[in-house]
XYZ file of C-alpha atoms in Angstrom:
721
model
C 40.431 -66.963 -70.319
C 37.795 -68.816 -68.972
C 34.969 -67.167 -69.212
C 31.840 -68.030 -67.226
C 28.793 -69.369 -68.486
C 24.771 -67.703 -67.661
C 24.391 -70.142 -65.570
C 27.908 -70.104 -63.393
C 26.775 -65.794 -63.150
C 23.151 -66.591 -62.000
C 24.429 -68.279 -59.527
C 27.284 -65.526 -58.551
C 24.506 -63.460 -58.793
C 22.007 -65.584 -56.025
C 25.026 -66.092 -54.108
C 25.939 -62.790 -53.663
C 22.605 -61.364 -52.870
C 21.856 -64.348 -50.414
C 25.342 -62.807 -48.390
C 23.998 -59.973 -48.454
C 21.099 -60.498 -47.100
C 22.583 -62.402 -44.311
C 24.929 -59.612 -43.632
C 21.713 -56.407 -43.434
C 20.535 -59.700 -40.921
C 23.417 -59.346 -39.458
C 23.544 -55.657 -39.122
C 20.521 -55.473 -37.898
C 20.232 -57.715 -35.378
C 23.736 -56.243 -34.046
C 21.925 -52.378 -33.714
C 21.648 -51.292 -29.950
C 18.471 -49.487 -30.808
C 15.821 -50.649 -32.532
C 16.284 -51.369 -36.027
C 13.841 -53.110 -38.381
C 13.969 -53.445 -42.022
C 10.075 -52.629 -43.745
C 8.972 -53.853 -47.425
C 6.729 -51.128 -49.430
C 2.957 -53.107 -50.049
C 1.909 -51.578 -53.464
C -1.752 -50.855 -55.044
C -2.721 -51.452 -58.229
C -1.392 -48.621 -59.636
C 2.486 -48.725 -57.231
C 2.002 -46.579 -54.921
C 2.964 -47.662 -51.438
C -0.065 -48.310 -49.387
C 1.284 -50.041 -46.350
C 5.344 -51.837 -45.114
C 5.659 -55.320 -44.081
C 8.421 -56.201 -40.721
C 10.660 -57.479 -42.657
C 13.114 -57.799 -40.159
C 14.190 -56.750 -36.499
C 16.432 -56.691 -34.079
C 15.118 -57.366 -30.279
C 15.465 -53.397 -28.841
C 12.591 -53.005 -31.818
C 10.439 -55.761 -30.510
C 11.189 -54.762 -26.654
C 9.949 -51.261 -27.651
C 6.983 -52.321 -29.326
C 6.142 -54.959 -26.654
C 6.089 -58.353 -28.666
C 8.115 -61.047 -29.718
C 10.475 -60.851 -32.720
C 8.555 -63.562 -34.886
C 5.470 -61.869 -33.735
C 6.555 -58.860 -35.296
C 8.321 -60.023 -38.608
C 5.720 -60.475 -41.217
C 3.465 -58.217 -39.882
C 2.189 -54.980 -41.895
C 3.214 -51.189 -40.035
C -0.598 -50.785 -40.639
C -1.356 -53.218 -37.640
C 1.372 -53.012 -35.627
C 0.743 -49.491 -35.345
C -2.487 -49.110 -35.983
C -4.221 -46.383 -38.884
C -3.537 -43.271 -36.796
C -0.020 -43.955 -35.341
C 1.475 -45.496 -38.466
C 0.120 -43.955 -40.758
C 3.249 -41.179 -40.809
C 5.666 -43.877 -40.658
C 4.418 -44.923 -43.865
C 4.161 -41.382 -46.018
C 8.004 -41.094 -44.300
C 9.222 -44.096 -45.694
C 7.125 -43.507 -48.960
C 9.296 -40.580 -49.230
C 12.378 -41.930 -49.142
C 11.915 -44.681 -51.248
C 10.316 -41.996 -53.834
C 13.670 -39.912 -53.281
C 16.449 -41.437 -52.219
C 17.497 -39.328 -50.362
C 17.599 -40.612 -46.410
C 15.239 -38.534 -43.341
C 16.334 -37.850 -40.515
C 14.075 -36.224 -37.750
C 15.401 -35.277 -34.305
C 12.807 -34.577 -31.018
C 10.311 -34.500 -33.713
C 8.763 -37.465 -33.862
C 6.690 -38.658 -30.763
C 5.251 -42.368 -30.651
C 2.472 -42.428 -28.273
C 1.220 -45.787 -26.737
C -1.163 -48.087 -26.775
C -2.010 -46.723 -23.161
C -4.028 -43.302 -23.513
C -3.453 -42.141 -20.528
C 0.564 -43.131 -20.943
C 2.752 -40.349 -21.769
C 4.550 -39.686 -25.659
C 7.710 -41.292 -26.326
C 9.446 -38.612 -28.607
C 12.572 -39.908 -30.797
C 15.018 -39.581 -33.060
C 14.754 -41.071 -36.153
C 16.323 -42.196 -39.393
C 14.996 -44.265 -42.737
C 17.830 -44.902 -45.549
C 16.502 -47.333 -48.572
C 18.011 -50.502 -49.100
C 17.011 -49.982 -52.490
C 13.739 -49.949 -54.633
C 11.143 -51.293 -52.065
C 12.564 -51.445 -49.345
C 14.204 -48.998 -46.540
C 16.139 -49.036 -43.396
C 14.760 -47.876 -39.956
C 16.200 -46.735 -36.853
C 15.439 -45.058 -34.064
C 15.893 -43.916 -30.492
C 14.217 -43.188 -27.714
C 14.993 -39.114 -26.724
C 11.998 -38.751 -24.309
C 14.580 -37.360 -21.069
C 16.463 -35.379 -23.763
C 13.292 -34.052 -25.361
C 11.657 -33.939 -21.477
C 15.326 -31.937 -20.066
C 15.121 -29.387 -23.283
C 11.433 -28.390 -22.342
C 12.152 -27.990 -18.823
C 15.465 -25.572 -19.895
C 12.561 -23.553 -21.672
C 10.016 -23.513 -18.792
C 12.549 -22.456 -16.359
C 13.716 -19.919 -19.023
C 10.309 -18.193 -19.724
C 9.758 -18.788 -15.743
C 13.245 -16.179 -15.425
C 11.926 -14.491 -18.352
C 8.710 -12.585 -16.000
C 10.049 -12.868 -13.439
C 12.730 -10.533 -13.910
C 10.045 -8.266 -16.233
C 8.125 -8.172 -12.884
C 11.175 -6.384 -10.879
C 10.646 -3.112 -10.773
C 14.483 -2.270 -10.442
C 16.704 -2.166 -13.404
C 17.995 -5.919 -14.208
C 20.373 -7.331 -16.932
C 22.258 -11.117 -17.552
C 25.781 -10.392 -18.495
C 27.618 -13.345 -19.910
C 31.578 -13.191 -20.099
C 33.058 -11.822 -23.303
C 36.702 -13.778 -23.012
C 39.928 -13.642 -25.214
C 41.805 -15.941 -26.549
C 43.690 -17.317 -23.237
C 40.000 -18.042 -21.242
C 40.525 -14.085 -19.621
C 37.070 -11.458 -19.161
C 37.581 -9.007 -21.180
C 34.149 -7.400 -21.539
C 30.666 -8.908 -20.372
C 27.382 -8.828 -22.930
C 23.979 -8.344 -22.981
C 22.140 -11.516 -22.437
C 18.557 -10.320 -21.046
C 17.309 -7.124 -19.272
C 14.102 -5.723 -17.843
C 12.331 -3.104 -19.272
C 13.776 -1.251 -16.443
C 16.761 -1.705 -17.389
C 16.178 -0.608 -21.021
C 14.519 2.669 -20.182
C 17.525 3.130 -17.228
C 19.953 3.120 -20.261
C 17.459 5.048 -22.344
C 17.840 2.070 -25.392
C 15.090 -0.453 -26.571
C 15.570 -3.598 -24.915
C 16.011 -5.249 -28.808
C 19.032 -2.836 -29.077
C 20.352 -3.069 -25.958
C 20.270 -6.985 -25.856
C 23.669 -8.663 -27.641
C 25.976 -5.111 -26.769
C 28.702 -5.078 -24.661
C 29.127 -3.318 -21.165
C 32.353 -1.024 -23.661
C 29.491 -0.396 -25.840
C 26.059 0.698 -23.704
C 28.266 2.938 -20.703
C 28.953 6.486 -21.207
C 32.619 6.154 -18.711
C 34.883 3.770 -20.011
C 36.998 4.042 -16.321
C 33.204 2.980 -15.296
C 32.794 0.259 -17.435
C 36.052 -1.238 -16.703
C 35.217 -1.273 -13.029
C 32.022 -2.752 -13.753
C 33.890 -5.462 -15.999
C 36.182 -6.429 -13.548
C 33.426 -6.651 -10.122
C 32.076 -8.710 -12.754
C 34.741 -10.652 -13.329
C 35.448 -11.297 -9.551
C 31.956 -12.048 -8.960
C 32.547 -15.122 -11.327
C 35.847 -15.915 -10.407
C 35.231 -16.187 -6.689
C 31.201 -17.137 -6.605
C 30.749 -14.412 -3.866
C 28.206 -12.010 -4.564
C 28.643 -8.013 -5.128
C 26.831 -5.660 -2.946
C 27.821 -2.084 -3.487
C 25.550 0.969 -1.685
C 25.974 4.532 -2.755
C 27.140 4.216 -5.820
C 27.866 7.668 -7.673
C 27.780 6.436 -11.437
C 30.083 8.831 -14.319
C 27.822 7.516 -16.744
C 24.284 8.918 -15.680
C 22.781 12.455 -14.254
C 19.198 12.417 -13.244
C 16.638 14.813 -14.951
C 18.648 17.832 -12.627
C 21.991 17.200 -14.169
C 23.104 14.729 -11.086
C 24.843 12.301 -11.103
C 22.788 9.094 -10.506
C 23.777 7.283 -7.595
C 22.298 3.017 -7.597
C 22.881 0.356 -4.880
C 24.465 -2.729 -6.770
C 23.918 -6.686 -6.468
C 26.085 -9.071 -8.474
C 25.181 -12.614 -8.219
C 27.037 -15.225 -10.733
C 24.056 -17.744 -12.050
C 27.214 -19.390 -13.820
C 30.784 -19.993 -14.927
C 29.362 -17.464 -18.038
C 26.820 -15.773 -16.316
C 26.442 -12.929 -13.842
C 23.448 -11.459 -12.746
C 23.604 -8.090 -12.155
C 20.096 -5.227 -10.573
C 20.455 -2.236 -9.362
C 18.431 0.809 -7.529
C 18.074 3.517 -8.533
C 18.768 6.204 -5.276
C 19.887 9.096 -5.849
C 16.966 10.901 -3.919
C 17.616 9.024 -1.078
C 20.880 9.697 -1.406
C 20.715 13.863 -1.381
C 18.106 13.368 1.074
C 20.482 11.391 3.807
C 23.244 13.219 3.061
C 21.900 16.808 3.466
C 20.272 14.524 6.519
C 24.239 14.016 7.784
C 24.848 17.912 6.890
C 22.248 19.225 9.188
C 23.139 17.475 12.026
C 26.692 17.292 11.598
C 25.905 21.558 11.437
C 24.183 20.746 14.434
C 26.490 18.761 16.378
C 29.143 21.481 15.718
C 27.167 24.812 16.399
C 26.751 23.029 19.828
C 30.633 22.166 20.350
C 31.127 26.137 18.754
C 28.486 27.065 21.121
C 29.817 25.442 24.549
C 33.511 26.849 24.074
C 32.520 29.825 23.275
C 30.225 29.570 26.354
C 33.434 28.215 28.296
C 35.929 30.817 26.434
C 33.231 33.868 28.106
C 35.356 35.675 30.400
C 31.709 36.883 32.342
C 29.607 34.139 33.789
C 26.512 32.680 31.196
C 24.042 30.256 32.013
C 21.744 28.499 30.789
C 18.388 28.505 31.841
C 14.953 26.531 31.151
C 11.570 27.994 32.144
C 9.604 26.166 35.047
C 5.751 25.896 34.484
C 3.157 25.617 36.592
C -0.087 24.076 35.531
C -1.620 26.958 33.701
C 1.278 27.402 31.818
C 2.560 30.615 33.473
C 6.770 30.306 34.043
C 7.064 30.334 38.192
C 11.213 29.997 38.326
C 13.559 28.990 35.802
C 16.355 26.185 36.330
C 19.496 26.362 35.069
C 20.806 24.167 32.105
C 24.315 24.824 31.534
C 26.800 27.252 33.296
C 30.242 28.043 32.441
C 33.320 28.574 34.592
C 33.054 31.880 34.989
C 29.482 31.986 36.330
C 31.154 28.424 38.305
C 33.606 30.759 40.218
C 31.050 33.461 40.574
C 28.538 31.705 42.743
C 31.220 29.788 44.547
C 29.040 25.729 42.830
C 30.951 23.171 41.139
C 28.982 23.159 38.283
C 27.279 19.770 39.157
C 25.523 22.121 41.932
C 24.324 24.565 39.563
C 22.938 22.291 36.662
C 19.400 20.686 37.965
C 19.138 23.624 40.549
C 16.436 26.624 40.901
C 16.761 30.541 41.388
C 14.665 30.156 44.087
C 17.176 28.099 45.260
C 20.050 30.324 44.318
C 19.097 33.298 45.379
C 19.959 34.164 48.801
C 17.068 37.030 48.015
C 13.765 35.534 47.335
C 12.830 39.216 46.536
C 16.054 39.476 43.740
C 15.672 35.571 42.797
C 11.468 36.935 41.695
C 12.995 40.208 39.894
C 14.849 37.683 37.630
C 12.300 35.245 37.016
C 10.111 38.386 35.703
C 13.146 39.956 33.547
C 13.627 36.103 31.904
C 9.802 35.506 32.030
C 9.781 39.092 30.273
C 12.424 37.942 27.860
C 10.326 34.839 26.559
C 7.208 36.751 25.791
C 8.606 38.898 23.863
C 11.291 36.980 22.282
C 13.258 40.355 23.029
C 17.062 40.461 24.685
C 16.771 42.530 27.853
C 19.563 44.376 28.810
C 19.566 45.451 32.667
C 22.541 47.772 33.375
C 24.448 48.224 36.625
C 21.651 45.792 38.185
C 23.074 45.817 42.169
C 23.125 42.160 43.502
C 21.535 41.599 47.546
C 23.228 38.485 47.899
C 26.030 38.913 46.792
C 29.571 40.838 47.897
C 33.072 40.906 46.923
C 36.223 40.709 48.860
C 36.309 43.888 49.572
C 32.593 43.087 51.495
C 31.121 45.572 49.329
C 27.576 44.698 47.153
C 28.533 43.126 43.322
C 26.968 45.378 40.385
C 26.271 43.707 37.769
C 25.671 43.708 33.482
C 22.481 41.556 32.741
C 22.367 40.605 29.313
C 18.971 37.851 28.905
C 19.113 36.862 24.918
C 15.679 34.032 24.577
C 17.092 30.915 23.074
C 14.139 29.578 22.546
C 10.189 29.536 23.696
C 11.401 28.064 27.260
C 15.043 28.480 27.235
C 17.175 31.965 28.112
C 21.244 32.385 27.910
C 21.654 34.391 30.914
C 25.425 36.389 30.421
C 26.311 39.060 33.780
C 29.146 40.897 34.851
C 30.885 42.052 37.693
C 30.866 46.049 37.110
C 32.029 47.028 40.612
C 34.701 48.594 39.714
C 33.225 50.551 36.814
C 35.081 53.390 38.321
C 38.261 52.062 37.504
C 40.521 53.160 34.173
C 36.743 54.190 32.582
C 39.135 53.591 28.989
C 39.736 50.193 30.162
C 35.734 49.747 31.080
C 34.821 50.693 27.591
C 36.768 48.944 25.746
C 35.595 45.738 27.628
C 31.999 46.495 27.401
C 32.637 47.575 23.795
C 33.672 43.727 23.152
C 30.948 42.399 25.253
C 28.342 44.455 23.019
C 30.481 43.730 20.166
C 30.535 39.491 20.896
C 26.936 39.823 21.776
C 25.514 41.763 18.520
C 27.594 39.910 15.845
C 27.926 36.383 17.083
C 26.655 35.041 13.413
C 27.710 33.252 10.512
C 30.393 35.571 8.793
C 32.419 38.076 10.474
C 34.800 40.239 8.622
C 36.644 42.983 11.000
C 37.325 46.125 7.908
C 39.311 48.510 8.753
C 39.575 51.477 5.861
C 38.324 49.318 3.739
C 40.862 46.871 3.924
C 39.877 42.971 5.582
C 41.631 43.390 8.781
C 40.121 40.246 10.652
C 37.490 37.630 8.853
C 35.999 34.478 11.071
C 37.084 30.856 10.325
C 33.548 30.752 8.762
C 34.516 32.693 6.162
C 36.229 29.272 4.754
C 32.676 26.842 5.321
C 30.276 29.675 3.558
C 32.271 31.525 1.140
C 35.287 29.182 0.366
C 38.071 31.916 1.597
C 40.882 31.390 4.288
C 41.028 34.344 6.700
C 44.299 34.079 5.883
C 43.181 35.005 1.969
C 40.687 38.023 3.075
C 43.664 39.847 5.561
C 44.584 42.695 3.546
C 42.946 42.781 0.627
C 40.134 45.333 -0.436
C 36.537 44.604 1.580
C 35.249 45.351 -2.322
C 36.798 41.324 -3.224
C 33.811 40.008 -0.922
C 30.674 42.097 -2.860
C 29.255 41.174 -6.014
C 30.040 44.434 -8.368
C 26.377 44.872 -9.016
C 25.266 45.852 -5.566
C 28.590 47.087 -4.752
C 27.675 50.364 -4.954
C 24.290 50.416 -3.505
C 26.055 48.725 -0.565
C 28.767 51.458 0.064
C 26.714 54.370 -0.837
C 24.376 53.512 2.116
C 27.102 51.751 4.849
C 29.044 55.496 4.150
C 26.588 57.449 5.419
C 27.225 56.067 8.486
C 29.904 58.305 10.290
C 29.480 56.377 13.355
C 27.491 53.914 14.959
C 24.935 50.674 14.118
C 24.566 50.412 9.908
C 22.096 49.777 8.574
C 20.698 46.132 7.896
C 20.969 45.488 4.371
C 20.064 42.100 1.675
C 22.826 41.769 -0.923
C 25.083 39.199 -2.795
C 28.548 38.579 -1.723
C 30.988 36.343 -4.008
C 32.954 33.430 -3.224
C 35.877 32.399 -3.667
C 35.048 30.175 -7.075
C 32.600 33.280 -8.213
C 29.120 31.986 -6.929
C 26.919 34.648 -5.898
C 25.162 33.762 -2.107
C 22.578 36.033 -0.594
C 23.743 37.683 3.320
C 21.847 39.336 5.737
C 24.250 42.121 7.158
C 24.661 44.395 9.608
C 27.624 45.803 11.464
C 29.064 49.034 13.952
C 30.957 51.752 13.129
C 34.050 52.577 15.590
C 36.338 54.949 14.856
C 39.537 53.393 16.082
C 42.987 55.761 17.163
C 40.692 58.051 13.847
C 40.244 54.237 11.400
C 37.682 54.198 10.184
C 36.382 50.471 11.546
C 33.027 48.241 10.907
C 32.376 45.283 12.291
C 30.264 43.441 9.772
C 28.029 40.058 10.347
C 26.058 38.213 8.064
C 24.290 35.248 7.755
C 23.495 32.988 4.983
C 20.215 33.956 3.444
C 20.257 31.669 -0.134
C 17.194 29.364 1.123
C 15.423 32.477 2.171
C 15.497 34.333 -0.788
C 14.766 31.111 -2.568
C 12.097 30.885 -0.783
C 10.428 34.284 -1.424
C 10.874 34.198 -4.916
C 9.071 31.144 -4.990
C 5.971 32.366 -2.878
C 6.108 35.426 -5.258
C 5.442 33.051 -8.281
C 2.473 31.281 -6.267
C 1.400 34.114 -5.218
C 0.173 35.462 -8.726
C 0.401 32.610 -10.884
C -1.934 30.383 -10.799
C -0.957 26.597 -9.161
C -3.132 23.992 -11.362
C -2.514 25.539 -14.545
C 0.866 28.196 -14.267
C -1.789 30.813 -15.664
C -1.116 34.010 -14.277
C -4.124 34.671 -11.982
C -7.121 36.683 -10.952
C -4.766 39.431 -9.069
C -2.016 39.443 -11.749
C -3.975 39.910 -14.581
C -6.334 42.789 -12.820
C -2.990 44.619 -12.524
C -2.126 44.347 -16.216
C -5.995 45.745 -17.198
C -5.064 49.034 -14.423
C -1.867 49.543 -16.423
C -4.071 49.243 -19.746
C -6.266 51.613 -18.391
C -4.080 54.092 -16.975
C -4.475 57.856 -19.374
C -0.563 57.254 -19.287
C -0.770 53.717 -21.506
C -2.583 55.700 -23.928
C -1.681 55.055 -27.815
C -2.683 54.596 -31.624
C -3.990 51.019 -30.333
C -6.825 49.031 -27.994
C -6.641 46.326 -25.642
C -9.301 44.077 -25.425
C -10.669 41.608 -22.543
C -12.229 38.411 -23.651
C -14.188 36.599 -20.603
C -13.660 33.018 -21.300
C -16.173 29.913 -19.960
C -15.863 26.320 -20.757
C -18.979 24.718 -22.053
C -19.631 20.991 -21.151
C -16.683 21.287 -18.255
C -19.194 19.570 -15.666
C -20.233 17.128 -17.451
C -16.780 16.505 -18.126
C -16.128 16.650 -14.832
C -18.650 14.437 -13.576
C -17.937 11.699 -16.031
C -13.876 11.745 -15.378
C -13.759 13.037 -12.171
C -11.916 15.827 -10.978
C -8.867 14.510 -12.607
C -10.004 14.741 -16.071
C -11.650 18.044 -15.204
C -7.998 19.003 -13.564
C -6.021 17.387 -17.293
C -8.864 19.674 -19.415
C -8.283 22.709 -17.831
C -4.116 21.854 -17.627
C -4.761 21.580 -21.345
C -6.549 24.100 -22.825
C -4.125 26.681 -20.266
C -1.216 25.285 -22.527
C -3.206 25.324 -25.957
C -4.069 29.478 -25.142
C -0.344 30.539 -23.901
C 0.721 29.102 -27.330
C -1.945 30.013 -29.171
C -1.939 34.002 -27.699
C 0.131 36.439 -29.122
C 3.295 37.865 -27.600
C 2.004 40.990 -25.942
C -1.981 38.897 -24.771
C -2.067 37.833 -21.318
C -4.036 34.519 -19.714
C -5.290 33.950 -16.903
C -7.865 31.785 -15.585
C -9.419 34.126 -12.288
C -12.010 30.724 -11.012
C -13.005 27.920 -11.745
C -13.518 26.658 -15.460
C -13.219 30.720 -16.172
C -10.223 32.383 -18.290
C -9.782 36.077 -18.519
C -7.692 36.901 -21.616
C -6.209 40.659 -22.151
C -5.759 41.478 -25.904
C -3.405 44.429 -26.295
C -3.359 46.126 -29.691
C -6.013 45.430 -31.638
C -7.815 47.839 -34.381
C -11.515 47.418 -32.868
C -13.582 45.127 -31.800
C -14.057 42.996 -34.289
C -10.291 42.077 -34.556
C -10.746 41.264 -30.866
C -13.583 39.020 -32.114
C -11.391 37.411 -34.815
C -8.895 36.838 -32.136
C -11.539 35.325 -29.574
C -12.928 32.967 -32.445
C -9.980 31.260 -33.524
C -8.998 31.097 -29.662
C -12.074 29.299 -29.198
C -10.817 27.069 -31.853
C -7.866 26.503 -29.902
C -10.433 25.321 -26.530
C -12.763 23.049 -28.943
C -10.196 20.480 -30.069
C -9.948 17.064 -27.873
C -8.506 16.518 -25.147
C -7.361 12.768 -23.838
C -7.809 12.425 -20.166
C -6.995 8.917 -18.171
C -10.369 7.044 -18.814
C -10.752 8.479 -22.467
C -11.639 12.159 -24.175
C -13.086 15.038 -23.366
C -14.422 17.793 -25.409
C -15.048 21.680 -24.382
C -16.183 24.410 -25.963
C -16.091 27.814 -24.572
C -18.922 31.050 -24.713
C -16.668 34.001 -24.845
C -17.315 37.489 -24.273
C -15.469 40.516 -25.765
C -15.321 44.274 -24.459
C -12.983 46.895 -25.263
C -11.050 48.507 -22.143
C -11.804 52.425 -22.280
C -9.444 54.676 -20.517
C -10.154 55.860 -16.369
C -13.010 53.010 -16.553
C -13.004 50.390 -13.579
C -11.169 47.167 -13.625
C -14.593 45.665 -12.178
C -16.874 47.369 -14.718
C -14.464 46.449 -17.518
C -14.381 42.671 -16.423
C -18.439 43.046 -15.742
C -19.025 44.171 -19.206
C -16.963 41.065 -20.904
C -18.743 39.046 -19.020
C -22.411 39.789 -19.495
C -20.931 39.603 -23.536
C -19.945 35.870 -22.303
C -23.693 35.198 -20.936
C -24.939 36.655 -23.957
C -22.724 33.896 -26.069
C -23.999 31.206 -23.568
C -27.425 32.179 -25.010
C -26.664 32.145 -28.139
C -26.314 28.899 -28.185
C -22.851 28.036 -25.986
C -19.494 28.059 -28.533
C -19.169 31.328 -29.792
C -18.159 34.558 -29.275
C -20.217 37.972 -27.842
C -19.275 41.723 -27.812
C -20.556 44.579 -26.023
C -17.795 47.153 -27.645
C -18.153 49.097 -24.734
C -19.803 51.035 -21.435
C -23.121 51.100 -21.844
C -24.674 55.070 -20.902
C -26.688 55.439 -18.161
C -30.022 55.978 -18.287
């Protein structure tokens, strides 16, 4: 086989090198993106200090705004300038040194020679060709970089808008299964209001799914389905007064929210809600009150029309001085229309002076109605003769009249024709009894009890207590009364053989076992020898609660919650009573806060109030279980120390309380400090409360004179000089 000689090999290598250079040149010129070949320029030590453009395509020449011929052969630092080209030289030199290609995306900026021109952002790839050359290609990605910047700015703006919202707001991203069906939503953003509502730090909320956060699975399923529908339809969801299953407020009520869900894109929704629990409850209570008022009005209309006796509603007519000069008819039932022999339309709006044939009779009725309004008491007129009315036999009609004030300007005027009273008295007596019972017992609850067994109950018992009339009839009346009150009620009412029962306030039981307070009164009649009780009762839970609150306010200081002057003086009276004598003593400590005026001057009354509350709370926790801390005015506190051995023991305890007062208090705007001057004295049996308090007060002023923030004692009363 023929072997090539050295000359042939060298010639062949040179040809191959020329072909490689040609292919590299063609490759560079064929690239769409700017592409150059750079040759290293080294100093005497071999360190790369610059690069020379060996080759460049048209895109590279256009980028540098010069012809290819003008670019090739020039150095990088010459073309780009030392400030602009140094980074390129360093990067290319690093590629030659390591032999590894370098790729930089969105990180390479190119500044044009014009200072006002914005920078151009590039993707750059530098690859080694041989130990002295690199391939340098780049692509202008300024638009992509700018778009990303705008996206980031938009995201920052969205973040600021979300955080600025007062209402809870989250952004949820759909979680899909393998078939693309939405199975859950993940929290991708949330404001602080949402984090507080969910009871989680924002960092812990993000990334969790709805099923992981919601406490009720059914509610989570419902919200996931709603959000999925918003994504699919693109239509916003608006839902008001939604009762949540997973959340309750501080009072244990289920939270009620208004919800807004809006699609952001195909995968995300904006979910905003507002807690309207209090507004919902107030609205519901208002609606219930309006419904109750409407029902009451309708019931009154029905009751009035159902009455056999004539009944009219009269409204006072007053002169400029406020005196009642007449009454005008506002309403009338069918019986009144029949009695007056006038259509209802002719009666309504008519004055009494226009009704009556006799002015004297009209003025007498005006006087009686005005008297009932002024006294706010019912007036009953028995067998009052009429002047202008006669029956079919020509007799003057005799009527019984009941005038009941409704408010300050209206009366209910009911009358009955008793002209035929001489007829069967038993029938008349029964009729009068029914009328009296109807007039006296129209209330929330009416129950008829025969021989201890419920014989009838008004329909209102269902609304008030949950029982139906059928459930109560035939059962013992004790079923309704609270076990703790049954004996008391029965003993009071069984003591009345016949007639009116004393009004009592006691507890009754509802069908669910709940207790309700009622005011009840009634009447006992003997019906065929059977003791029959008609009870009228009214639910007064709200009144009882209000009275309890008033009692609490009457004995406690509103600002600090401590007992007030009246309550602590009662405690001292018990201590000085002879029957309270025991082996132990009782002391009184009069405490006045030092520096409290300075706190008010520096931090205002808000700061002063915070100091009083804090000191009161600390003292209440510091005293023993049998001691009493009270606020008797301003910054003055009175403390009753029960069970002390002697005055030294009381002084020691008071000193510990002074240490408690001395602790700093954080107030709006800073930290406040006060101390206490405390005067201590022992209670002597039989002495006056005023004397004890005055002695403690004198001891306190002694502590003030000693430099404040100390305890002074006066053991007992000083003998008269």
